[in-house]
Amino acid sequence: MSDREVLEGSTRFFIPEQDENSSFPPGSAAVFFNDRMRLNRDSTNYLLRQLDVSSYFDAMAASGVRGLRVAHECGIPVTINDYSPEAAALIRKNAAMYPENEITVTEEDCRAVMLRQRFDVVDLDPFGTPAPFVDIAATSARHYLFVTATDTAPLCGAHLKAGIRRYGARPMNTEYHSEVGLRLLLGFVVRETVKYDRGIEPLFCFAREHFVRLHLRMTNGAGKGDMALKNIGYIHQCPACPWRMTETAFLPSVQECPECGAKMSRIGPLWVGPINNHEVLTQLAADLDADGMGESVLARLVTILDGELPTPAFYNYHRLAKHWRISPSPADDVIATIRDAGYQASRTHYDGRGIKTDAPLHVLRDAITTRG
Ligand SMILES: C[S@@+](CC[C@H](N)C(=O)[O-])C[C@H]1O[C@@H](n2cnc3c(N)ncnc32)[C@H](O)[C@@H]1O
């Protein structure tokens, strides 16, 4: 296989040549590499700068890019693993370029490594679903667990049966399906964690393009597990009109739509609490600014996340306008009008046409039609 040197962040490494004519070039070579996941990797590196950690496990490394960047750019000792012999060989070649960093390379099923060893940070980045790995990762991760999922169709309800099988929860393909996907995955991670008398606190989580990325702090003790479970609940969605409501509960109630009387559909169990930590986002924004990255896509994402209301589930206000057969005002005007009426409202990172609000539908309807 012929390799090509690439630069990401300040880290150089080799990846195999990809077939640019293939339908999905990142998967066309013996070892996987997807340039479009750079923002995902950048987000982790920036977060790690503010965390006090001394070991990081790149469980499913492919070329090793994540672990290499963490070692080289953050100065954290790393273990980089992949069970594929081709990947492990490439990781060794790449690691040899950084003799000054503490890099251990392993070639095993990551579950075997996590069963015998603990790390300050465990990072899961599988093909598709992380579901089979979260249980063991929740015991191996001493302080932080990072998870990527790219199986957005099952998570978001487009492949309903697969979503139910993998995550033990019922998604639904709604206008806010990307948010359902993130919260469903988060709810699953919580349920996998609390059985070990541990809890989680979301630090920096987002959904983007075809993936969900979670950065979580692990907490210890049965009480912390119980606290995490207090954020588990359901979204009740009316199948006939735009009405939805959130319920924090272990078991869902049966609800009727207060707008039109239809029996509400239940989505969950899922995480209904905040998905980000304000202090963490503030520090991320400051670090990005200090690096001259204040205008970057990542910085814009951090800003939107910090302004986003922490509660489920956003409305696509163009869809609402279509439902009510009205023509929509610009998003910022809609948000300002809702706030003037005494309710909370924000944009959301999930959707450029998304609005989060605690306002009732009639206020939303008035705001969408009233031009500033
Ligand atoms: C999506 S790729 C990883 C991409 C990489 N982290 C990056 O940022 O470019 C998934 C990798 O996980 C590896 N993998 C899948 N299951 C594994 C397992 N159980 N143990 C170790 N590696 C595994 C595959 O060989 C593949 O290289």
Coordinates of C-alpha atoms and ligand atoms in Angstrom, one line a residue:
M1 CA 0.0 0.0 0.0
S2 CA 1.4 3.4 -0.8
D3 CA 1.1 6.0 1.9
R4 CA 0.6 9.8 1.7
E5 CA 1.7 12.2 4.4
V6 CA -0.9 14.6 5.7
L7 CA -1.0 17.5 8.2
E8 CA -3.8 18.0 10.6
G9 CA -3.5 20.5 13.4
S10 CA 0.3 20.5 13.9
T11 CA 0.6 16.8 13.5
R12 CA 2.0 15.0 10.4
F13 CA 1.2 11.4 9.8
F14 CA 0.7 8.9 7.0
I15 CA -2.5 7.6 5.5
P16 CA -3.0 5.1 2.7
E17 CA -3.8 6.5 -0.8
Q18 CA -7.5 6.5 -1.2
D19 CA -9.5 5.7 -4.4
E20 CA -11.0 9.1 -5.1
N21 CA -13.4 7.5 -7.7
S22 CA -15.0 5.3 -5.0
S23 CA -18.4 6.2 -3.6
F24 CA -16.8 6.7 -0.2
P25 CA -13.0 7.4 -0.5
P26 CA -12.2 7.2 3.3
G27 CA -13.3 3.5 3.3
S28 CA -11.6 2.6 0.0
A29 CA -8.1 1.8 1.5
A30 CA -7.0 -0.9 4.0
V31 CA -6.9 1.7 6.8
F32 CA -9.7 4.2 7.3
F33 CA -9.2 8.0 7.3
N34 CA -11.9 10.6 6.9
D35 CA -10.7 14.2 6.4
R36 CA -14.2 15.4 7.2
M37 CA -13.9 14.3 10.8
R38 CA -11.3 16.9 11.4
L39 CA -13.6 19.2 13.3
N40 CA -14.6 16.2 15.5
R41 CA -10.9 15.6 16.3
D42 CA -10.1 19.4 16.7
S43 CA -12.9 19.7 19.2
T44 CA -11.4 16.9 21.4
N45 CA -7.9 18.4 21.3
Y46 CA -9.2 21.8 22.3
L47 CA -11.2 20.3 25.2
L48 CA -8.2 18.2 26.4
R49 CA -6.1 21.4 26.8
Q50 CA -8.3 22.4 29.7
L51 CA -8.6 19.0 31.4
D52 CA -6.0 17.6 33.8
V53 CA -5.3 14.1 32.4
S54 CA -2.3 11.9 32.2
S55 CA -3.5 8.9 30.0
Y56 CA -5.6 8.7 26.9
F57 CA -6.8 5.6 25.1
D58 CA -7.6 5.8 21.4
A59 CA -9.5 2.6 21.3
M60 CA -10.3 2.4 17.6
A61 CA -7.5 4.3 16.0
A62 CA -7.2 3.3 12.3
S63 CA -4.3 5.6 11.2
G64 CA -3.8 6.7 14.8
V65 CA -4.6 10.3 14.0
R66 CA -6.5 11.0 17.2
G67 CA -4.0 9.5 19.6
L68 CA -1.1 11.0 17.7
R69 CA -2.6 14.5 17.8
V70 CA -3.4 14.2 21.5
A71 CA 0.2 13.1 22.2
H72 CA 1.9 15.6 20.0
E73 CA -0.4 18.7 20.5
C74 CA -1.5 18.2 24.1
G75 CA 1.6 16.4 25.5
I76 CA -0.5 13.6 27.0
P77 CA 0.8 10.0 27.2
V78 CA -1.4 7.9 24.9
T79 CA -2.2 4.3 24.1
I80 CA -3.3 3.9 20.4
N81 CA -5.1 0.7 19.5
D82 CA -6.6 -1.0 16.5
Y83 CA -7.3 -4.7 16.0
S84 CA -6.6 -4.6 12.3
P85 CA -2.9 -5.6 11.5
E86 CA -2.8 -3.1 8.6
A87 CA -3.9 -0.3 10.9
A88 CA -1.6 -1.3 13.7
A89 CA 1.4 -1.4 11.3
L90 CA 0.5 2.2 10.1
I91 CA 0.1 3.4 13.7
R92 CA 3.6 2.1 14.5
K93 CA 5.0 3.8 11.5
N94 CA 3.2 7.1 12.5
A95 CA 4.2 6.8 16.1
A96 CA 7.9 6.4 15.2
M97 CA 7.8 10.0 13.9
Y98 CA 7.2 11.2 17.5
P99 CA 10.0 9.6 19.6
E100 CA 9.7 12.5 22.1
N101 CA 6.1 11.5 23.0
E102 CA 4.9 8.7 25.2
I103 CA 3.0 6.5 22.7
T104 CA 2.1 2.9 23.3
V105 CA 0.7 1.0 20.3
T106 CA -1.5 -2.1 20.8
E107 CA -3.1 -4.4 18.3
E108 CA -6.1 -6.0 20.1
D109 CA -9.8 -6.0 20.4
C110 CA -10.2 -2.7 22.4
R111 CA -12.6 -4.5 24.8
A112 CA -9.7 -6.7 25.9
V113 CA -7.5 -3.7 26.6
M114 CA -10.3 -1.8 28.5
L115 CA -11.1 -4.9 30.6
R116 CA -7.6 -5.0 32.0
Q117 CA -6.5 -1.4 32.1
R118 CA -8.0 2.0 33.1
F119 CA -7.2 5.3 31.4
D120 CA -8.0 8.9 32.4
V121 CA -9.7 9.3 29.0
V122 CA -11.3 6.6 26.9
D123 CA -12.2 7.6 23.3
L124 CA -14.5 5.4 21.2
D125 CA -14.6 6.1 17.5
P126 CA -16.1 3.0 15.8
F127 CA -17.5 2.4 12.4
G128 CA -21.2 3.2 13.0
T129 CA -22.5 2.3 16.5
P130 CA -20.5 2.5 19.7
A131 CA -23.2 0.5 21.5
P132 CA -21.2 -2.8 22.0
F133 CA -18.2 -0.9 23.6
V134 CA -19.8 1.5 26.0
D135 CA -20.3 -0.9 28.9
I136 CA -16.6 -1.8 29.2
A137 CA -15.5 1.8 28.4
A138 CA -17.6 3.0 31.3
T139 CA -15.5 0.9 33.7
S140 CA -12.1 1.7 32.0
A141 CA -12.6 5.5 31.8
R142 CA -11.3 6.9 35.0
H143 CA -12.3 10.5 34.5
Y144 CA -13.6 11.1 31.0
L145 CA -15.4 9.2 28.2
F146 CA -15.5 10.5 24.7
V147 CA -17.8 8.8 22.1
T148 CA -18.5 9.2 18.4
A149 CA -21.5 7.6 16.7
T150 CA -22.0 7.6 13.0
D151 CA -25.0 5.4 12.8
T152 CA -27.3 8.4 12.6
A153 CA -30.1 6.6 10.8
P154 CA -30.8 4.1 13.7
L155 CA -30.3 6.9 16.3
C156 CA -32.6 9.3 14.6
G157 CA -35.4 6.9 13.9
A158 CA -34.9 6.4 10.1
H159 CA -34.0 2.8 10.9
L160 CA -36.3 2.3 13.8
K161 CA -35.8 -1.4 14.6
A162 CA -32.0 -1.0 14.5
G163 CA -32.2 2.0 16.8
I164 CA -34.4 0.0 19.3
R165 CA -32.0 -3.0 19.2
R166 CA -28.9 -1.0 19.7
Y167 CA -29.9 1.6 22.2
G168 CA -32.9 0.0 24.0
A169 CA -34.9 3.1 23.3
R170 CA -37.5 4.3 20.8
P171 CA -36.3 7.0 18.4
M172 CA -38.7 8.9 16.1
N173 CA -38.0 10.5 12.8
T174 CA -39.1 14.0 13.6
E175 CA -38.0 17.5 12.4
Y176 CA -35.6 17.5 15.4
H177 CA -34.3 13.9 14.7
S178 CA -30.6 15.0 15.1
E179 CA -31.3 16.1 18.6
V180 CA -33.2 12.9 19.3
G181 CA -30.1 11.0 18.1
L182 CA -27.7 12.8 20.4
R183 CA -30.0 12.5 23.4
L184 CA -30.8 8.9 22.8
L185 CA -27.1 8.0 22.6
L186 CA -26.5 10.0 25.8
G187 CA -29.4 8.3 27.6
F188 CA -27.9 4.9 26.5
V189 CA -24.4 5.8 27.9
V190 CA -26.0 6.8 31.2
R191 CA -27.8 3.5 31.5
E192 CA -24.6 1.6 30.7
T193 CA -22.8 3.6 33.3
V194 CA -25.1 3.8 36.4
K195 CA -25.0 0.0 36.9
Y196 CA -21.4 0.5 38.1
D197 CA -22.5 3.1 40.6
R198 CA -21.0 5.8 38.5
G199 CA -22.6 8.8 36.8
I200 CA -21.8 11.1 33.9
E201 CA -21.8 14.9 33.3
P202 CA -21.9 16.2 29.7
L203 CA -19.1 18.7 29.0
F204 CA -19.2 19.3 25.3
C205 CA -21.6 17.4 23.1
F206 CA -22.9 18.1 19.6
A207 CA -24.4 16.6 16.4
R208 CA -23.0 17.5 13.0
E209 CA -23.4 16.2 9.5
H210 CA -23.5 12.4 9.9
F211 CA -22.1 12.0 13.4
V212 CA -22.8 12.6 17.1
R213 CA -19.8 13.5 19.4
L214 CA -20.0 13.2 23.2
H215 CA -17.4 14.4 25.7
L216 CA -18.4 13.3 29.1
R217 CA -17.0 13.6 32.6
M218 CA -17.3 10.3 34.6
T219 CA -18.4 10.7 38.2
N220 CA -18.2 8.1 41.0
G221 CA -20.7 6.8 43.6
A222 CA -24.2 5.5 43.6
G223 CA -25.5 9.0 44.4
K224 CA -23.9 10.4 41.3
G225 CA -25.5 7.6 39.3
D226 CA -28.9 8.5 40.7
M227 CA -28.2 12.2 39.8
A228 CA -27.5 11.2 36.2
L229 CA -30.7 9.2 36.1
K230 CA -32.6 12.3 37.1
N231 CA -31.9 13.5 33.5
I232 CA -33.5 10.6 31.9
G233 CA -37.0 11.1 30.4
Y234 CA -39.1 11.2 27.3
I235 CA -40.3 13.5 24.6
H236 CA -44.0 13.3 23.9
Q237 CA -44.7 14.3 20.3
C238 CA -48.1 14.9 18.9
P239 CA -48.4 12.8 15.6
A240 CA -51.0 15.3 14.2
C241 CA -49.7 18.8 15.1
P242 CA -46.3 20.4 16.0
W243 CA -47.0 20.1 19.8
R244 CA -44.3 18.4 21.9
M245 CA -43.4 18.2 25.6
T246 CA -40.7 16.8 27.7
E247 CA -41.2 14.6 30.7
T248 CA -38.4 13.7 33.2
A249 CA -39.3 10.2 34.3
F250 CA -38.0 6.6 34.4
L251 CA -41.3 5.3 33.1
P252 CA -43.3 7.5 30.6
S253 CA -46.9 8.6 31.2
V254 CA -49.6 8.5 28.6
Q255 CA -50.4 12.0 27.3
E256 CA -53.0 13.6 25.1
C257 CA -52.1 16.6 22.9
P258 CA -53.4 19.8 24.6
E259 CA -53.7 21.4 21.2
C260 CA -55.6 18.8 19.2
G261 CA -56.4 15.9 21.5
A262 CA -54.4 13.3 19.6
K263 CA -52.6 10.5 21.6
M264 CA -49.0 11.6 21.9
S265 CA -46.1 9.4 20.6
R266 CA -43.3 8.7 23.1
I267 CA -39.7 9.1 22.2
G268 CA -37.1 7.6 24.6
P269 CA -35.9 6.9 27.1
L270 CA -33.3 9.7 26.4
W271 CA -31.3 12.3 28.1
V272 CA -33.4 15.4 28.7
G273 CA -30.8 17.5 30.7
P274 CA -28.1 20.0 29.5
I275 CA -25.7 18.6 26.9
N276 CA -22.9 21.2 27.5
N277 CA -21.1 22.8 30.4
H278 CA -21.0 26.6 30.2
E279 CA -17.5 27.0 31.9
V280 CA -16.0 24.4 29.5
L281 CA -17.5 26.2 26.5
T282 CA -16.2 29.6 27.8
Q283 CA -12.7 28.2 28.1
L284 CA -12.9 26.6 24.6
A285 CA -14.0 29.9 23.1
A286 CA -11.1 31.7 24.8
D287 CA -8.5 29.1 23.7
L288 CA -9.8 29.2 20.1
D289 CA -9.6 33.0 20.2
A290 CA -6.1 33.0 21.6
D291 CA -5.1 30.7 18.7
G292 CA -6.5 33.1 16.1
M293 CA -9.3 30.6 15.5
G294 CA -12.1 32.9 16.8
E295 CA -13.8 32.9 13.3
S296 CA -13.4 29.2 12.7
V297 CA -16.3 26.7 12.2
L298 CA -15.4 25.2 15.6
A299 CA -15.6 28.6 17.3
R300 CA -18.9 29.3 15.7
L301 CA -20.2 25.9 16.9
V302 CA -19.0 26.6 20.4
T303 CA -20.8 30.0 20.4
I304 CA -24.1 28.5 19.2
L305 CA -23.9 25.7 21.8
D306 CA -23.3 28.1 24.6
G307 CA -26.4 30.2 23.6
E308 CA -28.6 27.1 23.0
L309 CA -31.4 26.5 25.5
P310 CA -30.5 23.2 27.4
T311 CA -34.0 21.6 27.0
P312 CA -35.3 19.4 24.2
A313 CA -36.7 19.7 21.5
F314 CA -36.2 22.3 18.8
Y315 CA -38.7 23.5 16.2
N316 CA -37.8 24.1 12.6
Y317 CA -39.7 27.3 12.2
H318 CA -39.9 27.0 8.4
R319 CA -41.8 23.7 8.9
L320 CA -44.1 25.4 11.4
A321 CA -44.7 28.2 8.9
K322 CA -45.6 25.6 6.3
H323 CA -47.9 23.8 8.7
W324 CA -49.7 27.1 9.5
R325 CA -49.5 28.3 5.9
I326 CA -47.8 31.5 6.8
S327 CA -44.7 33.1 5.6
P328 CA -41.8 33.1 8.1
S329 CA -39.9 36.2 9.4
P330 CA -36.1 35.9 9.8
A331 CA -35.0 33.6 12.7
D332 CA -33.5 36.5 14.8
D333 CA -36.8 38.4 14.6
V334 CA -38.8 35.4 15.6
I335 CA -36.5 34.8 18.6
A336 CA -36.6 38.5 19.6
T337 CA -40.4 38.5 19.4
I338 CA -40.7 35.4 21.6
R339 CA -38.4 36.9 24.2
D340 CA -40.4 40.2 24.1
A341 CA -43.4 38.1 25.0
G342 CA -41.6 36.9 28.1
Y343 CA -40.4 33.4 27.0
Q344 CA -37.0 31.9 26.4
A345 CA -35.8 31.4 22.9
S346 CA -32.5 30.5 21.2
R347 CA -31.0 29.3 18.0
T348 CA -29.7 25.7 17.9
H349 CA -26.6 24.1 16.5
Y350 CA -28.7 21.2 15.1
D351 CA -30.4 23.1 12.4
G352 CA -30.0 26.6 10.9
R353 CA -33.8 26.9 10.8
G354 CA -34.1 25.5 14.3
I355 CA -35.5 27.5 17.3
K356 CA -35.6 26.3 20.9
T357 CA -38.2 27.9 23.1
D358 CA -40.5 27.3 26.1
A359 CA -43.2 29.4 24.5
P360 CA -46.6 27.8 23.7
L361 CA -47.4 27.3 20.1
H362 CA -49.7 30.3 19.7
V363 CA -46.8 32.6 20.8
L364 CA -44.5 30.9 18.4
R365 CA -47.1 31.3 15.6
D366 CA -47.5 35.0 16.3
A367 CA -43.7 35.5 16.4
I368 CA -43.2 33.7 13.1
T369 CA -45.7 36.1 11.4
T370 CA -44.7 39.3 13.1
R371 CA -41.9 41.1 11.2
G372 CA -39.5 43.0 13.4
Ligands
LIG1 C1 -13.9 4.8 12.1 S1 -12.4 4.0 12.2 C2 -11.5 5.0 13.3 C3 -11.1 6.3 12.8 C4 -10.1 7.0 13.5 N1 -10.3 7.1 15.0 C5 -9.9 8.4 13.0 O1 -10.2 9.4 13.7 O2 -9.5 8.5 11.8 C6 -12.7 2.6 13.2 C7 -11.5 1.7 13.4 O3 -11.9 0.8 14.5 C8 -11.3 -0.4 14.3 N2 -12.0 -1.4 15.1 C9 -13.3 -1.8 15.0 N3 -13.7 -2.6 16.0 C10 -12.6 -2.7 16.8 C11 -12.4 -3.4 18.0 N4 -13.3 -4.2 18.6 N5 -11.2 -3.3 18.6 C12 -10.2 -2.5 18.0 N6 -10.4 -1.9 16.9 C13 -11.6 -2.0 16.3 C14 -11.3 -0.7 12.8 O4 -10.3 -1.6 12.4 C15 -11.1 0.8 12.3 O5 -9.8 1.0 12.0

